[in-house]
């Protein structure tokens, strides 16, 4: 049986990022096997990941575009603009990230990548055994000291509140120069709101004529495909005033927004990483930056001879605040569009982004909280302990 130091299951953002960090910081003798699902339903679809950071970043070679200016539109049409320098809001497409990793990872002598479907992982005295079926139908087993599993969970852990962030976006090209390539439309609430949750548009311009325009809802259930299309058509034509445009590509996705407690360790030598390990920020759905913090910490731990357990993705204080927000939004106590409009119109956007990264102090968090609807937030806080954690029917 082949033995490696590290086996990583899944070649999405979490798996590739961890492999990259391990190959960069670990000893050249470290053997890393990345197991990617064969083309088909088990492989994640193409994605666009957004995050923010100060200055040059580790993955700038894969960044499609970055911006220093953000805008939020209220439901009534008021625009709130801000510059987030020294931060940059960055956009990476999964294809570009994979191409960068395909050039970078093979430089490490101990790295190998293999296609296969992992069927089970068994605990072992010297680590774990990974049993997989290769793309040509053969069964193989692999022994590893440490295993990192990024596969999506079959069901979510029990939670008091679970909403879905579901979205559908179009990469469009317009005849007229309608976009400002220097500014991101972070949240545009000029669209009908659902009875429970919120809806907004998101526009990432890459030139005067091209942009990713995305319709997003936070709500209990997804929509029919044609409903996303109608919303996008109405927004692009009636709100943006675009006459003729071509749809070049599309993307869709569903992200659970939940106060569930995710297990980061499933066996003594097996860890869950990425969204499966709770890296998604419950109140926003952002995941990529948390993955980078966790994978960097895991790689450094392994290089120092410590167990490479993923650190807590979000602080207890951040998780508590997110739980209050989700409870209020799910049960109608908070008007989501009003909530975010108040925040982005009264707090510097760079400060809010640091808050979403958990990079603010308790006093700073309290100051931000004073700009939210205090009454509904207090009622949501008081009600939250009375709600039982219940299993979720889906991940």
Tab-separated table of C-alpha atoms in Angstrom:
chain	number	residue	atom	x	y	z
A	1	UNK	CA	0.000	0.000	0.000
A	2	UNK	CA	1.373	3.379	-1.019
A	3	UNK	CA	2.057	5.722	1.897
A	4	UNK	CA	2.189	9.517	1.848
A	5	UNK	CA	2.567	12.161	4.485
A	6	UNK	CA	-0.589	14.071	3.520
A	7	UNK	CA	-3.656	13.144	1.472
A	8	UNK	CA	-5.985	15.953	0.391
A	9	UNK	CA	-9.439	15.038	-0.908
A	10	UNK	CA	-10.922	17.544	-3.314
A	11	UNK	CA	-9.213	20.053	-5.615
A	12	UNK	CA	-11.406	23.068	-4.982
A	13	UNK	CA	-10.327	26.277	-3.261
A	14	UNK	CA	-9.582	24.565	0.072
A	15	UNK	CA	-7.766	21.535	-1.308
A	16	UNK	CA	-5.599	23.468	-3.756
A	17	UNK	CA	-4.815	26.196	-1.219
A	18	UNK	CA	-3.711	23.673	1.384
A	19	UNK	CA	-1.580	21.791	-1.135
A	20	UNK	CA	0.043	25.069	-2.166
A	21	UNK	CA	0.808	26.078	1.428
A	22	UNK	CA	2.187	22.649	2.331
A	23	UNK	CA	4.428	22.537	-0.719
A	24	UNK	CA	5.699	26.042	0.013
A	25	UNK	CA	6.408	25.677	3.748
A	26	UNK	CA	6.898	21.950	4.305
A	27	UNK	CA	10.154	20.047	3.885
A	28	UNK	CA	10.988	18.890	0.363
A	29	UNK	CA	10.691	15.344	1.654
A	30	UNK	CA	6.990	15.849	2.466
A	31	UNK	CA	4.778	13.753	0.192
A	32	UNK	CA	1.422	15.297	-0.678
A	33	UNK	CA	-1.252	13.449	-2.692
A	34	UNK	CA	-4.154	15.513	-4.011
A	35	UNK	CA	-7.184	13.398	-4.970
A	36	UNK	CA	-9.526	15.151	-7.369
A	37	UNK	CA	-12.948	13.798	-8.314
A	38	UNK	CA	-13.273	12.777	-11.972
A	39	UNK	CA	-15.309	15.052	-14.270
A	40	UNK	CA	-18.966	14.764	-13.338
A	41	UNK	CA	-21.361	15.612	-10.520
A	42	UNK	CA	-18.797	15.162	-7.729
A	43	UNK	CA	-16.473	17.821	-9.116
A	44	UNK	CA	-17.409	21.375	-8.093
A	45	UNK	CA	-18.663	23.643	-10.887
A	46	UNK	CA	-16.763	26.699	-12.066
A	47	UNK	CA	-16.864	29.438	-9.486
A	48	UNK	CA	-15.958	33.069	-8.908
A	49	UNK	CA	-14.384	33.775	-5.515
A	50	UNK	CA	-14.144	37.247	-4.011
A	51	UNK	CA	-12.189	38.453	-1.003
A	52	UNK	CA	-10.265	41.484	0.172
A	53	UNK	CA	-6.734	42.029	1.397
A	54	UNK	CA	-4.170	44.772	1.775
A	55	UNK	CA	-1.438	45.026	-0.839
A	56	UNK	CA	-0.026	42.230	-2.958
A	57	UNK	CA	-1.383	38.747	-2.322
A	58	UNK	CA	-0.258	35.182	-2.752
A	59	UNK	CA	-2.644	34.551	-5.628
A	60	UNK	CA	-2.504	37.843	-7.510
A	61	UNK	CA	-1.366	35.989	-10.631
A	62	UNK	CA	-4.858	34.430	-10.779
A	63	UNK	CA	-6.819	37.599	-9.963
A	64	UNK	CA	-9.133	38.659	-12.793
A	65	UNK	CA	-9.503	42.175	-11.450
A	66	UNK	CA	-9.351	44.102	-8.193
A	67	UNK	CA	-11.018	47.286	-7.002
A	68	UNK	CA	-10.580	49.882	-4.264
A	69	UNK	CA	-14.048	51.460	-4.563
A	70	UNK	CA	-17.364	49.908	-3.486
A	71	UNK	CA	-20.943	51.063	-3.848
A	72	UNK	CA	-24.202	50.071	-2.155
A	73	UNK	CA	-27.647	51.131	-3.382
A	74	UNK	CA	-30.595	51.366	-0.997
A	75	UNK	CA	-34.053	50.078	-2.038
A	76	UNK	CA	-35.034	53.699	-2.677
A	77	UNK	CA	-32.061	54.251	-5.011
A	78	UNK	CA	-29.680	56.210	-2.782
A	79	UNK	CA	-26.048	55.392	-3.596
A	80	UNK	CA	-23.330	55.069	-0.948
A	81	UNK	CA	-19.766	55.030	-2.251
A	82	UNK	CA	-16.540	54.510	-0.371
A	83	UNK	CA	-12.862	53.810	-0.997
A	84	UNK	CA	-11.519	50.831	0.950
A	85	UNK	CA	-7.787	51.519	0.564
A	86	UNK	CA	-5.391	50.096	1.633
A	87	UNK	CA	-7.662	47.085	1.031
A	88	UNK	CA	-8.403	45.765	-2.444
A	89	UNK	CA	-11.525	43.793	-3.304
A	90	UNK	CA	-10.283	40.916	-5.486
A	91	UNK	CA	-11.968	38.513	-7.877
A	92	UNK	CA	-10.565	35.103	-8.803
A	93	UNK	CA	-12.200	32.661	-11.192
A	94	UNK	CA	-11.739	29.015	-10.307
A	95	UNK	CA	-10.340	28.119	-13.742
A	96	UNK	CA	-7.579	30.713	-13.378
A	97	UNK	CA	-6.807	29.520	-9.854
A	98	UNK	CA	-6.546	25.913	-11.044
A	99	UNK	CA	-4.215	26.923	-13.884
A	100	UNK	CA	-1.947	28.772	-11.463
A	101	UNK	CA	-1.828	25.752	-9.154
A	102	UNK	CA	-1.141	23.401	-12.090
A	103	UNK	CA	2.044	25.383	-12.717
A	104	UNK	CA	3.056	25.892	-9.105
A	105	UNK	CA	2.363	22.580	-7.353
A	106	UNK	CA	4.399	20.204	-9.574
A	107	UNK	CA	7.529	22.177	-8.649
A	108	UNK	CA	7.440	20.416	-5.272
A	109	UNK	CA	9.114	16.989	-5.679
A	110	UNK	CA	6.773	15.250	-3.254
A	111	UNK	CA	3.505	16.432	-4.829
A	112	UNK	CA	1.288	14.162	-6.939
A	113	UNK	CA	-2.294	14.498	-8.134
A	114	UNK	CA	-4.688	11.708	-9.015
A	115	UNK	CA	-8.298	11.476	-10.146
A	116	UNK	CA	-10.551	9.204	-8.140
A	117	UNK	CA	-13.710	8.923	-6.114
A	118	UNK	CA	-13.072	8.418	-2.408
A	119	UNK	CA	-15.441	5.744	-1.122
A	120	UNK	CA	-14.390	5.635	2.520
A	121	UNK	CA	-11.702	6.656	4.997
A	122	UNK	CA	-10.674	4.236	7.757
A	123	UNK	CA	-8.857	5.129	10.940
A	124	UNK	CA	-5.469	3.444	11.464
A	125	UNK	CA	-2.822	3.340	14.164
A	126	UNK	CA	-0.340	5.221	11.976
A	127	UNK	CA	-2.818	7.677	10.421
A	128	UNK	CA	-5.667	6.790	8.067
A	129	UNK	CA	-6.473	4.674	5.019
A	130	UNK	CA	-8.139	6.278	2.024
A	131	UNK	CA	-10.055	3.880	-0.239
A	132	UNK	CA	-10.909	5.175	-3.684
A	133	UNK	CA	-12.100	4.126	-7.095
A	134	UNK	CA	-10.048	5.497	-9.974
A	135	UNK	CA	-11.526	6.994	-13.121
A	136	UNK	CA	-10.940	3.688	-14.945
A	137	UNK	CA	-12.927	1.761	-12.291
A	138	UNK	CA	-10.072	0.254	-10.300
A	139	UNK	CA	-10.099	0.199	-6.501
A	140	UNK	CA	-7.043	1.514	-4.706
A	141	UNK	CA	-6.027	2.250	-1.130
A	142	UNK	CA	-3.661	4.874	0.181
A	143	UNK	CA	-2.075	5.200	3.605
A	144	UNK	CA	-1.527	8.735	4.953
A	145	UNK	CA	-0.329	10.218	8.201
A	146	UNK	CA	-2.805	13.093	7.807
A	147	UNK	CA	-5.950	13.355	5.688
A	148	UNK	CA	-7.734	16.611	4.816
A	149	UNK	CA	-11.249	16.180	3.441
A	150	UNK	CA	-12.944	19.054	1.604
A	151	UNK	CA	-15.888	17.116	0.150
A	152	UNK	CA	-19.318	18.727	0.709
A	153	UNK	CA	-21.264	17.333	3.640
A	154	UNK	CA	-24.217	15.073	2.839
A	155	UNK	CA	-26.265	16.912	5.460
A	156	UNK	CA	-25.667	19.950	7.621
A	157	UNK	CA	-25.190	19.728	11.388
A	158	UNK	CA	-28.136	20.627	13.598
A	159	UNK	CA	-28.785	24.369	13.758
A	160	UNK	CA	-31.179	26.889	15.226
A	161	UNK	CA	-31.295	28.828	11.947
A	162	UNK	CA	-30.412	27.834	8.404
A	163	UNK	CA	-30.977	29.991	5.351
A	164	UNK	CA	-29.686	29.481	1.834
A	165	UNK	CA	-27.678	32.010	-0.118
A	166	UNK	CA	-28.601	31.106	-3.682
A	167	UNK	CA	-27.507	33.027	-6.742
A	168	UNK	CA	-27.410	33.053	-10.504
A	169	UNK	CA	-25.134	35.331	-12.497
A	170	UNK	CA	-24.407	36.332	-16.068
A	171	UNK	CA	-21.105	37.450	-17.516
A	172	UNK	CA	-22.398	40.006	-20.008
A	173	UNK	CA	-21.030	42.245	-22.734
A	174	UNK	CA	-22.947	45.417	-23.616
A	175	UNK	CA	-22.918	47.510	-26.774
A	176	UNK	CA	-22.741	50.757	-24.826
A	177	UNK	CA	-20.091	51.564	-22.160
A	178	UNK	CA	-22.344	51.335	-19.096
A	179	UNK	CA	-20.032	50.037	-16.344
A	180	UNK	CA	-17.465	51.804	-14.193
A	181	UNK	CA	-14.504	49.381	-14.095
A	182	UNK	CA	-13.097	51.152	-11.029
A	183	UNK	CA	-16.067	50.359	-8.752
A	184	UNK	CA	-17.858	47.231	-7.504
A	185	UNK	CA	-21.600	47.287	-6.973
A	186	UNK	CA	-21.421	45.296	-3.751
A	187	UNK	CA	-25.120	45.282	-2.873
A	188	UNK	CA	-27.893	46.829	-4.932
A	189	UNK	CA	-31.267	46.475	-3.234
A	190	UNK	CA	-33.294	48.012	-6.076
A	191	UNK	CA	-35.300	44.830	-6.567
A	192	UNK	CA	-38.435	43.331	-4.935
A	193	UNK	CA	-37.656	41.725	-1.591
A	194	UNK	CA	-38.801	38.202	-0.608
A	195	UNK	CA	-41.186	37.722	2.329
A	196	UNK	CA	-38.418	36.125	4.385
A	197	UNK	CA	-34.772	37.071	3.895
A	198	UNK	CA	-33.417	39.552	1.367
A	199	UNK	CA	-32.484	39.943	-2.285
A	200	UNK	CA	-29.885	42.085	-4.025
A	201	UNK	CA	-27.740	42.398	-7.127
A	202	UNK	CA	-23.992	42.265	-7.298
A	203	UNK	CA	-21.943	43.636	-10.222
A	204	UNK	CA	-18.225	43.081	-10.819
A	205	UNK	CA	-17.200	45.183	-13.835
A	206	UNK	CA	-14.109	44.092	-15.735
A	207	UNK	CA	-14.329	46.848	-18.374
A	208	UNK	CA	-16.707	49.556	-19.547
A	209	UNK	CA	-18.568	46.906	-21.554
A	210	UNK	CA	-18.231	43.711	-19.476
A	211	UNK	CA	-19.254	42.600	-15.997
A	212	UNK	CA	-20.474	39.713	-13.903
A	213	UNK	CA	-23.999	40.640	-12.821
A	214	UNK	CA	-25.465	38.342	-10.197
A	215	UNK	CA	-28.860	38.037	-8.535
A	216	UNK	CA	-28.639	36.769	-4.950
A	217	UNK	CA	-31.204	35.820	-2.318
A	218	UNK	CA	-30.882	34.883	1.337
A	219	UNK	CA	-34.028	32.812	1.906
A	220	UNK	CA	-35.257	29.365	3.015
A	221	UNK	CA	-35.531	27.860	-0.493
A	222	UNK	CA	-34.101	28.256	-3.973
A	223	UNK	CA	-36.063	29.642	-6.916
A	224	UNK	CA	-36.979	28.120	-10.259
A	225	UNK	CA	-34.323	28.768	-12.877
A	226	UNK	CA	-36.536	31.077	-14.939
A	227	UNK	CA	-37.114	33.323	-11.911
A	228	UNK	CA	-33.420	34.169	-11.694
A	229	UNK	CA	-33.429	34.960	-15.414
A	230	UNK	CA	-36.437	37.279	-15.123
A	231	UNK	CA	-34.857	39.128	-12.210
A	232	UNK	CA	-31.575	39.593	-14.099
A	233	UNK	CA	-33.331	40.787	-17.243
A	234	UNK	CA	-35.366	43.331	-15.265
A	235	UNK	CA	-32.331	44.648	-13.413
A	236	UNK	CA	-30.035	44.929	-16.432
A	237	UNK	CA	-32.640	46.583	-18.647
A	238	UNK	CA	-34.710	48.660	-16.212
A	239	UNK	CA	-32.228	49.581	-13.466
A	240	UNK	CA	-28.931	49.657	-15.371
A	241	UNK	CA	-30.606	50.908	-18.535
A	242	UNK	CA	-28.849	48.435	-20.824
A	243	UNK	CA	-30.531	47.884	-24.164
A	244	UNK	CA	-28.561	45.233	-26.012
A	245	UNK	CA	-26.222	42.764	-24.335
A	246	UNK	CA	-24.801	39.305	-24.850
A	247	UNK	CA	-24.598	36.619	-22.165
A	248	UNK	CA	-21.120	35.127	-22.463
A	249	UNK	CA	-21.161	32.760	-19.475
A	250	UNK	CA	-23.338	31.897	-16.479
A	251	UNK	CA	-22.756	30.699	-12.946
A	252	UNK	CA	-25.044	29.470	-10.171
A	253	UNK	CA	-24.644	28.276	-6.631
A	254	UNK	CA	-26.187	27.587	-3.239
A	255	UNK	CA	-24.353	28.374	0.008
A	256	UNK	CA	-25.803	27.367	3.401
A	257	UNK	CA	-25.943	30.233	5.917
A	258	UNK	CA	-26.247	28.556	9.276
A	259	UNK	CA	-25.342	28.802	12.945
A	260	UNK	CA	-24.579	25.064	12.972
A	261	UNK	CA	-21.424	23.872	14.719
A	262	UNK	CA	-19.168	22.213	12.167
A	263	UNK	CA	-16.799	19.464	13.268
A	264	UNK	CA	-13.281	20.131	12.022
A	265	UNK	CA	-11.966	16.695	12.981
A	266	UNK	CA	-13.719	13.464	11.977
A	267	UNK	CA	-10.998	11.036	13.201
A	268	UNK	CA	-7.635	11.387	14.992
A	269	UNK	CA	-5.796	11.933	11.692
A	270	UNK	CA	-8.666	13.203	9.513
A	271	UNK	CA	-9.693	16.860	9.296
A	272	UNK	CA	-12.464	18.625	7.404
A	273	UNK	CA	-11.459	21.772	5.542
A	274	UNK	CA	-13.188	24.495	3.551
A	275	UNK	CA	-16.951	24.906	3.696
A	276	UNK	CA	-17.268	21.357	5.062
A	277	UNK	CA	-15.277	22.477	8.100
A	278	UNK	CA	-17.261	25.673	8.674
A	279	UNK	CA	-15.053	28.134	6.765
A	280	UNK	CA	-18.061	29.959	5.271
A	281	UNK	CA	-18.966	33.120	7.205
A	282	UNK	CA	-22.591	32.486	8.228
A	283	UNK	CA	-23.805	36.051	7.751
A	284	UNK	CA	-22.298	36.688	4.301
A	285	UNK	CA	-21.250	33.456	2.571
A	286	UNK	CA	-17.646	34.617	2.034
A	287	UNK	CA	-15.258	31.666	2.341
A	288	UNK	CA	-12.029	32.177	0.371
A	289	UNK	CA	-10.211	34.420	2.866
A	290	UNK	CA	-11.013	32.111	5.784
A	291	UNK	CA	-9.630	29.182	3.803
A	292	UNK	CA	-6.366	31.084	3.369
A	293	UNK	CA	-6.039	31.826	7.082
A	294	UNK	CA	-6.764	28.213	8.008
A	295	UNK	CA	-4.533	26.562	5.421
A	296	UNK	CA	-1.641	28.861	6.296
A	297	UNK	CA	-1.995	27.932	9.980
A	298	UNK	CA	-2.211	24.205	9.184
A	299	UNK	CA	0.876	24.269	6.962
A	300	UNK	CA	2.893	26.148	9.603
A	301	UNK	CA	1.803	23.691	12.294
A	302	UNK	CA	2.919	20.720	10.220
A	303	UNK	CA	6.254	22.380	9.422
A	304	UNK	CA	6.809	22.865	13.162
A	305	UNK	CA	6.023	19.223	13.950
A	306	UNK	CA	2.606	19.888	15.475
A	307	UNK	CA	-0.741	18.299	14.617
A	308	UNK	CA	-2.091	20.308	11.639
A	309	UNK	CA	-5.606	20.786	12.985
A	310	UNK	CA	-7.624	23.561	11.304
A	311	UNK	CA	-7.991	26.523	13.657
A	312	UNK	CA	-11.432	27.860	14.515
A	313	UNK	CA	-12.653	29.549	11.316
A	314	UNK	CA	-14.482	32.365	13.112
A	315	UNK	CA	-14.297	33.700	16.639
A	316	UNK	CA	-17.007	32.829	19.146
A	317	UNK	CA	-18.037	36.476	19.184
A	318	UNK	CA	-18.404	36.551	15.398
A	319	UNK	CA	-20.425	33.339	15.450
A	320	UNK	CA	-22.711	34.715	18.169
A	321	UNK	CA	-23.345	37.927	16.226
A	322	UNK	CA	-24.026	35.961	13.038
A	323	UNK	CA	-26.481	33.706	14.876
A	324	UNK	CA	-28.437	36.742	16.091
A	325	UNK	CA	-28.502	38.227	12.596
A	326	UNK	CA	-29.639	34.984	10.937
A	327	UNK	CA	-32.354	34.442	13.544
A	328	UNK	CA	-33.709	37.952	13.059
A	329	UNK	CA	-33.602	37.702	9.275
A	330	UNK	CA	-35.180	34.243	9.077
A	331	UNK	CA	-38.087	35.113	11.368
A	332	UNK	CA	-38.943	38.525	9.974
A	333	UNK	CA	-37.595	40.675	12.799
A	334	UNK	CA	-34.949	42.239	10.582
A	335	UNK	CA	-35.475	43.909	7.233
A	336	UNK	CA	-32.343	42.686	5.486
A	337	UNK	CA	-32.119	45.477	2.918
A	338	UNK	CA	-32.558	48.118	5.655
A	339	UNK	CA	-30.011	46.362	7.876
A	340	UNK	CA	-27.214	46.392	5.301
A	341	UNK	CA	-28.102	49.832	3.949
A	342	UNK	CA	-27.819	51.331	7.443
A	343	UNK	CA	-24.450	49.700	8.014
A	344	UNK	CA	-22.881	50.666	4.695
A	345	UNK	CA	-24.242	54.213	4.836
A	346	UNK	CA	-22.990	54.892	8.396
A	347	UNK	CA	-19.773	52.891	8.778
A	348	UNK	CA	-16.636	53.148	6.657
A	349	UNK	CA	-16.663	50.211	4.260
A	350	UNK	CA	-13.033	49.282	4.948
A	351	UNK	CA	-13.941	49.012	8.622
A	352	UNK	CA	-16.945	46.827	7.818
A	353	UNK	CA	-14.799	44.497	5.725
A	354	UNK	CA	-12.342	44.117	8.598
A	355	UNK	CA	-15.326	43.394	10.845
A	356	UNK	CA	-16.459	40.649	8.462
A	357	UNK	CA	-12.952	39.186	8.642
A	358	UNK	CA	-13.170	39.138	12.451
A	359	UNK	CA	-10.326	41.663	12.596
A	360	UNK	CA	-11.969	44.148	14.965
A	361	UNK	CA	-11.997	44.574	18.736
A	362	UNK	CA	-14.978	44.136	21.050
A	363	UNK	CA	-15.399	47.903	21.382
A	364	UNK	CA	-15.295	48.309	17.607
A	365	UNK	CA	-17.912	45.572	17.223
A	366	UNK	CA	-20.164	47.334	19.726
A	367	UNK	CA	-19.750	50.621	17.842
A	368	UNK	CA	-20.788	48.913	14.611
A	369	UNK	CA	-23.719	47.242	16.382
A	370	UNK	CA	-25.066	50.654	17.418
A	371	UNK	CA	-25.668	51.400	13.730
A	372	UNK	CA	-27.961	48.394	13.304
A	373	UNK	CA	-31.721	48.341	14.144
A	374	UNK	CA	-31.181	47.952	17.889
A	375	UNK	CA	-34.717	46.929	18.880
A	376	UNK	CA	-35.039	44.030	16.428
A	377	UNK	CA	-31.482	42.907	17.187
A	378	UNK	CA	-32.181	42.831	20.933
A	379	UNK	CA	-35.399	40.864	20.431
A	380	UNK	CA	-33.559	38.404	18.209
A	381	UNK	CA	-30.826	38.060	20.844
A	382	UNK	CA	-33.334	37.366	23.621
A	383	UNK	CA	-35.278	34.854	21.552
A	384	UNK	CA	-32.273	32.913	20.237
A	385	UNK	CA	-31.643	30.765	23.367
A	386	UNK	CA	-35.224	29.476	23.205
A	387	UNK	CA	-34.744	27.972	19.755
A	388	UNK	CA	-33.673	24.335	19.584
A	389	UNK	CA	-31.018	23.062	17.221
A	390	UNK	CA	-32.688	20.892	14.625
A	391	UNK	CA	-31.214	18.690	11.889
A	392	UNK	CA	-31.165	20.233	8.446
A	393	UNK	CA	-32.654	18.205	5.583
A	394	UNK	CA	-29.955	19.288	3.153
A	395	UNK	CA	-26.405	20.654	2.851
